[in-house]
Amino acid sequence: MARNVAVLAGDGIGPEVIAQAIKVLEATGSSFNFEHALVGGAAYDDGGHPLPAATLDLCRRSDAVLLGAVGGPKYDSIQPPELRPEVGALLPLRRELSLYANVRPVKTLKSLIKNSPLKGSRTGVDLVVMRELTGGIYFAQPRERRDNGNTAVDTCIYKREEIVRIAQRAFVIARQRRREIVSVDKANVLETSRLWREVVTEMSRLNPDVKVTHMLVDNCAMQLIRDPGQFDVILTENMFGDILSDEASMLTGSLGLLPSASLSDSKDGKVFGLYEPVHGSAPDIAGQGRANPIAAILSAALMLRYSFSDERNALRIEEAVDHALAAGLRTADIYERGNRLVSTTELGDAIAFKLKSAA
Ligand code: IPM
Ligand code: MG
């Protein structure tokens, strides 16, 4: 079966880390059709828009999308703000492709336990943030300035069906794990959160094999630092998920390690998804061979797992990453004395070599 993958490398370190992800995918021995297109600042420079129609078309024609990162200081002052890479490319991609389920696994890699800023008795973290990605305050209208620019308005809207479908995905993921969902909201203040809690509570009655509890978002932010081991699946709305997933990602010691999948409904048994590292374009280190390719490589593994039902090769990639780390190879972000400092390409090569030799 042909695996058609749209590759949107984007800006900053995007192209460097995506090149490693492609190398590693090819090293699994499966065949892929990779088709590249411009996105973000690179697309803006080329044609004046961060998400060209041709790029969106390519995504629609593909089975999955592999994305690097978008944005950079050069693009921060673009006017109107709708043309900035983040809002002009990432958000419409999510919305247009109905990628409502954002899965962000946060797992301490064996060799890196001591990289966590949380010292002491911790033995590691293994949780998934399930973030609603196409609703809430990121998208609802009106969003505007009033009163000669002196009043700013953002709107938060959630519909029952938007909550139902993301919660359903959380139940599926929870069943593949420890069967525990913590649903996070701000139901003591927000109406959207009260609806969220109501719907998740109803759904938990229909799914009694999964333990569901509710937690206020401020408490969750605190509990993630106090005792991250208590979490299995965190289910939450768009903006809370944005913040909590960055917080949770630091528990592993580097943002450079974490992959993400943004999924839409499954069609004909296939799940369309966009796969990208959680980290951004890191313009300060772009082009220097210092970027950590692991997040991009693990995102490619998630693509195999979710869009191509290829659990075997997904696991092989994850094991090859563990193996390279166990062998002491480190990019600068996770380097400690005694390790071997390697470049982006060297780490990609080592992971690909391991896959080829253990075919
Ligand atoms: C993320 C990012 C984006 C978001 C930004 C770049 C728009 O922070 O994917 O978490 O807020 O969703
Ligand atoms: Mg974010």
CSV table of N, CA and C in Angstrom, one decimal, residues 249-339:
chain,number,residue,atom,x,y,z
A,249,SER,N,5.7,18.8,29.2
A,249,SER,CA,6.8,18.4,28.4
A,249,SER,C,8.1,18.7,29.1
A,250,MET,N,8.2,19.7,29.9
A,250,MET,CA,9.4,20.0,30.6
A,250,MET,C,9.8,19.0,31.7
A,251,LEU,N,8.8,18.2,32.1
A,251,LEU,CA,9.1,17.1,33.1
A,251,LEU,C,10.1,16.1,32.5
A,252,THR,N,10.2,16.1,31.2
A,252,THR,CA,11.2,15.1,30.6
A,252,THR,C,12.6,15.7,30.5
A,253,GLY,N,12.7,17.0,30.7
A,253,GLY,CA,14.0,17.6,30.6
A,253,GLY,C,14.3,18.4,29.4
A,254,SER,N,13.6,18.1,28.3
A,254,SER,CA,13.8,18.9,27.0
A,254,SER,C,12.6,18.8,26.1
A,255,LEU,N,12.2,20.0,25.7
A,255,LEU,CA,11.1,20.1,24.7
A,255,LEU,C,11.5,19.4,23.4
A,256,GLY,N,12.8,19.2,23.2
A,256,GLY,CA,13.3,18.6,22.0
A,256,GLY,C,13.0,17.1,21.8
A,257,LEU,N,12.3,16.6,22.8
A,257,LEU,CA,12.1,15.1,22.8
A,257,LEU,C,10.7,14.7,22.5
A,258,LEU,N,9.8,15.7,22.5
A,258,LEU,CA,8.4,15.4,22.5
A,258,LEU,C,7.6,15.5,21.1
A,259,PRO,N,7.0,14.4,20.8
A,259,PRO,CA,6.3,14.3,19.5
A,259,PRO,C,4.8,14.7,19.7
A,260,SER,N,4.1,14.9,18.6
A,260,SER,CA,2.6,15.1,18.8
A,260,SER,C,1.9,14.6,17.5
A,261,ALA,N,0.7,14.2,17.7
A,261,ALA,CA,-0.2,13.8,16.6
A,261,ALA,C,-1.5,14.7,16.7
A,262,SER,N,-1.9,15.2,15.6
A,262,SER,CA,-3.2,15.9,15.6
A,262,SER,C,-4.1,15.1,14.6
A,263,LEU,N,-5.2,14.5,15.1
A,263,LEU,CA,-5.9,13.5,14.4
A,263,LEU,C,-7.3,14.0,14.0
A,264,SER,N,-7.8,13.6,12.9
A,264,SER,CA,-9.2,13.9,12.6
A,264,SER,C,-10.0,12.5,12.7
A,265,ASP,N,-11.2,12.5,12.3
A,265,ASP,CA,-12.0,11.2,12.3
A,265,ASP,C,-11.3,10.2,11.4
A,266,SER,N,-11.6,8.9,11.7
A,266,SER,CA,-11.1,8.0,10.7
A,266,SER,C,-12.0,7.8,9.6
A,267,LYS,N,-11.4,7.6,8.4
A,267,LYS,CA,-12.2,7.4,7.2
A,267,LYS,C,-11.8,6.1,6.6
A,268,ASP,N,-12.7,5.2,6.2
A,268,ASP,CA,-12.4,3.9,5.7
A,268,ASP,C,-11.3,3.2,6.5
A,269,GLY,N,-11.5,3.3,7.8
A,269,GLY,CA,-10.5,2.6,8.7
A,269,GLY,C,-9.1,3.3,8.8
A,270,LYS,N,-9.0,4.4,8.1
A,270,LYS,CA,-7.7,5.1,8.2
A,270,LYS,C,-7.8,6.4,8.9
A,271,VAL,N,-6.9,6.7,9.7
A,271,VAL,CA,-6.9,8.0,10.5
A,271,VAL,C,-6.0,9.0,9.8
A,272,PHE,N,-6.6,10.1,9.4
A,272,PHE,CA,-5.8,11.2,8.8
A,272,PHE,C,-5.2,12.0,10.0
A,273,GLY,N,-3.9,12.3,9.9
A,273,GLY,CA,-3.3,13.0,11.0
A,273,GLY,C,-2.1,13.9,10.5
A,274,LEU,N,-1.9,14.9,11.3
A,274,LEU,CA,-0.7,15.7,11.1
A,274,LEU,C,0.2,15.5,12.3
A,275,TYR,N,1.5,15.3,12.0
A,275,TYR,CA,2.5,14.9,13.0
A,275,TYR,C,3.6,15.9,13.1
A,276,GLU,N,3.8,16.4,14.2
A,276,GLU,CA,4.9,17.4,14.4
A,276,GLU,C,5.5,17.4,15.7
A,277,PRO,N,6.8,17.8,15.8
A,277,PRO,CA,7.4,18.0,17.1
A,277,PRO,C,6.6,19.1,17.9
A,278,VAL,N,6.6,18.9,19.3
A,278,VAL,CA,6.0,20.0,20.1
A,278,VAL,C,6.8,21.3,20.1
A,279,HIS,N,8.1,21.1,19.9
A,279,HIS,CA,9.0,22.3,19.9
A,279,HIS,C,8.7,23.2,18.7
A,280,GLY,N,9.2,24.5,18.8
A,280,GLY,CA,9.0,25.4,17.7
A,280,GLY,C,10.2,25.4,16.8
A,281,SER,N,10.3,26.6,16.1
A,281,SER,CA,11.3,26.6,15.0
A,281,SER,C,12.7,27.0,15.5
A,282,ALA,N,12.8,27.3,16.8
A,282,ALA,CA,14.1,27.6,17.4
A,282,ALA,C,15.1,28.4,16.5
A,283,PRO,N,14.7,29.6,16.1
A,283,PRO,CA,15.6,30.3,15.1
A,283,PRO,C,17.0,30.6,15.6
A,284,ASP,N,17.1,30.6,16.9
A,284,ASP,CA,18.5,30.9,17.5
A,284,ASP,C,19.5,29.9,17.2
A,285,ILE,N,19.0,28.6,16.9
A,285,ILE,CA,20.0,27.6,16.6
A,285,ILE,C,19.8,27.0,15.2
A,286,ALA,N,19.0,27.6,14.4
A,286,ALA,CA,18.7,27.0,13.1
A,286,ALA,C,20.0,27.0,12.2
A,287,GLY,N,20.1,26.0,11.5
A,287,GLY,CA,21.2,25.9,10.5
A,287,GLY,C,22.6,25.6,11.1
A,288,GLN,N,22.6,25.3,12.4
A,288,GLN,CA,23.9,25.0,13.1
A,288,GLN,C,24.1,23.5,13.4
A,289,GLY,N,23.1,22.7,13.0
A,289,GLY,CA,23.3,21.3,13.3
A,289,GLY,C,23.2,21.0,14.8
A,290,ARG,N,22.6,21.9,15.6
A,290,ARG,CA,22.5,21.6,17.0
A,290,ARG,C,21.1,21.1,17.5
A,291,ALA,N,20.1,21.2,16.6
A,291,ALA,CA,18.7,20.8,17.0
A,291,ALA,C,18.6,19.4,17.3
A,292,ASN,N,17.8,19.1,18.2
A,292,ASN,CA,17.5,17.7,18.6
A,292,ASN,C,16.4,17.1,17.7
A,293,PRO,N,16.8,16.1,16.9
A,293,PRO,CA,15.8,15.6,15.9
A,293,PRO,C,14.8,14.5,16.5
A,294,ILE,N,15.0,14.3,17.9
A,294,ILE,CA,14.2,13.1,18.4
A,294,ILE,C,12.7,13.4,18.4
A,295,ALA,N,12.3,14.7,18.7
A,295,ALA,CA,10.8,14.9,18.7
A,295,ALA,C,10.3,14.7,17.3
A,296,ALA,N,11.0,15.1,16.2
A,296,ALA,CA,10.5,14.9,14.9
A,296,ALA,C,10.5,13.4,14.5
A,297,ILE,N,11.5,12.7,15.0
A,297,ILE,CA,11.6,11.2,14.7
A,297,ILE,C,10.5,10.5,15.4
A,298,LEU,N,10.2,10.9,16.7
A,298,LEU,CA,9.2,10.2,17.4
A,298,LEU,C,7.8,10.6,16.8
A,299,SER,N,7.7,11.8,16.2
A,299,SER,CA,6.4,12.2,15.6
A,299,SER,C,6.2,11.3,14.3
A,300,ALA,N,7.3,10.9,13.7
A,300,ALA,CA,7.2,10.0,12.5
A,300,ALA,C,6.7,8.6,13.0
A,301,ALA,N,7.2,8.2,14.2
A,301,ALA,CA,6.7,6.9,14.8
A,301,ALA,C,5.2,7.0,15.1
A,302,LEU,N,4.8,8.1,15.6
A,302,LEU,CA,3.3,8.3,15.8
A,302,LEU,C,2.5,8.2,14.5
A,303,MET,N,3.1,8.7,13.5
A,303,MET,CA,2.4,8.7,12.2
A,303,MET,C,2.2,7.2,11.7
A,304,LEU,N,3.3,6.4,11.9
A,304,LEU,CA,3.1,5.0,11.6
A,304,LEU,C,2.1,4.3,12.5
A,305,ARG,N,2.1,4.7,13.7
A,305,ARG,CA,1.1,4.1,14.7
A,305,ARG,C,-0.3,4.4,14.3
A,306,TYR,N,-0.6,5.7,14.2
A,306,TYR,CA,-2.0,6.1,14.1
A,306,TYR,C,-2.5,6.1,12.6
A,307,SER,N,-1.7,6.6,11.7
A,307,SER,CA,-2.3,6.8,10.3
A,307,SER,C,-2.0,5.5,9.5
A,308,PHE,N,-1.0,4.7,9.8
A,308,PHE,CA,-0.7,3.6,9.0
A,308,PHE,C,-0.8,2.3,9.7
A,309,SER,N,-1.4,2.3,10.9
A,309,SER,CA,-1.5,1.1,11.8
A,309,SER,C,-0.3,0.2,11.7
A,310,ASP,N,0.9,0.8,11.8
A,310,ASP,CA,2.1,0.0,11.7
A,310,ASP,C,2.8,0.1,13.0
A,311,GLU,N,2.2,-0.6,14.0
A,311,GLU,CA,2.7,-0.5,15.4
A,311,GLU,C,4.1,-1.1,15.4
A,312,ARG,N,4.4,-2.1,14.6
A,312,ARG,CA,5.7,-2.8,14.7
A,312,ARG,C,6.8,-1.8,14.4
A,313,ASN,N,6.7,-1.0,13.3
A,313,ASN,CA,7.8,-0.1,12.9
A,313,ASN,C,7.7,1.1,13.8
A,314,ALA,N,6.6,1.5,14.4
A,314,ALA,CA,6.5,2.6,15.3
A,314,ALA,C,7.4,2.2,16.5
A,315,LEU,N,7.2,1.0,17.0
A,315,LEU,CA,8.0,0.5,18.2
A,315,LEU,C,9.5,0.4,17.9
A,316,ARG,N,9.7,0.0,16.6
A,316,ARG,CA,11.2,-0.2,16.2
A,316,ARG,C,11.8,1.2,16.3
A,317,ILE,N,11.1,2.2,15.8
A,317,ILE,CA,11.7,3.6,15.8
A,317,ILE,C,12.0,4.0,17.3
A,318,GLU,N,10.9,3.8,18.1
A,318,GLU,CA,11.1,4.2,19.5
A,318,GLU,C,12.2,3.5,20.2
A,319,GLU,N,12.4,2.2,19.9
A,319,GLU,CA,13.5,1.5,20.5
A,319,GLU,C,14.9,2.0,19.9
A,320,ALA,N,14.9,2.3,18.7
A,320,ALA,CA,16.2,2.8,18.1
A,320,ALA,C,16.6,4.1,18.7
A,321,VAL,N,15.6,5.0,19.1
A,321,VAL,CA,15.8,6.2,19.8
A,321,VAL,C,16.4,5.9,21.1
A,322,ASP,N,15.7,5.0,21.9
A,322,ASP,CA,16.2,4.6,23.2
A,322,ASP,C,17.7,4.1,23.1
A,323,HIS,N,17.9,3.3,22.1
A,323,HIS,CA,19.2,2.7,21.9
A,323,HIS,C,20.3,3.8,21.7
A,324,ALA,N,20.0,4.8,20.8
A,324,ALA,CA,21.0,5.8,20.6
A,324,ALA,C,21.3,6.6,21.9
A,325,LEU,N,20.3,6.8,22.7
A,325,LEU,CA,20.4,7.6,23.9
A,325,LEU,C,21.2,6.7,24.9
A,326,ALA,N,20.9,5.4,25.0
A,326,ALA,CA,21.6,4.5,25.9
A,326,ALA,C,23.0,4.5,25.6
A,327,ALA,N,23.3,4.6,24.3
A,327,ALA,CA,24.7,4.6,23.8
A,327,ALA,C,25.5,5.9,24.2
A,328,GLY,N,24.7,6.8,24.7
A,328,GLY,CA,25.4,8.1,25.2
A,328,GLY,C,25.4,9.2,24.2
A,329,LEU,N,24.7,9.0,23.0
A,329,LEU,CA,24.7,10.1,22.1
A,329,LEU,C,23.7,11.2,22.5
A,330,ARG,N,24.2,12.5,22.4
A,330,ARG,CA,23.3,13.6,22.9
A,330,ARG,C,23.5,14.8,22.0
A,331,THR,N,22.4,15.5,21.7
A,331,THR,CA,22.5,16.8,21.1
A,331,THR,C,22.7,17.8,22.2
A,332,ALA,N,23.0,19.0,21.9
A,332,ALA,CA,23.5,20.0,22.9
A,332,ALA,C,22.4,20.2,24.0
A,333,ASP,N,21.1,20.2,23.7
A,333,ASP,CA,20.1,20.5,24.6
A,333,ASP,C,20.0,19.5,25.8
A,334,ILE,N,20.5,18.2,25.6
A,334,ILE,CA,20.4,17.2,26.6
A,334,ILE,C,21.8,16.7,27.0
A,335,TYR,N,22.8,17.4,26.5
A,335,TYR,CA,24.2,16.9,26.8
A,335,TYR,C,24.6,17.1,28.2
A,336,GLU,N,25.3,16.1,28.8
A,336,GLU,CA,25.9,16.2,30.1
A,336,GLU,C,27.3,15.6,30.0
A,337,ARG,N,28.2,16.0,30.9
A,337,ARG,CA,29.5,15.4,30.9
A,337,ARG,C,29.5,13.9,30.8
A,338,GLY,N,30.4,13.4,30.0
A,338,GLY,CA,30.5,11.9,29.9
A,338,GLY,C,29.7,11.4,28.7
A,339,ASN,N,28.8,12.2,28.1
A,339,ASN,CA,28.0,11.8,26.9
A,339,ASN,C,28.9,12.2,25.7
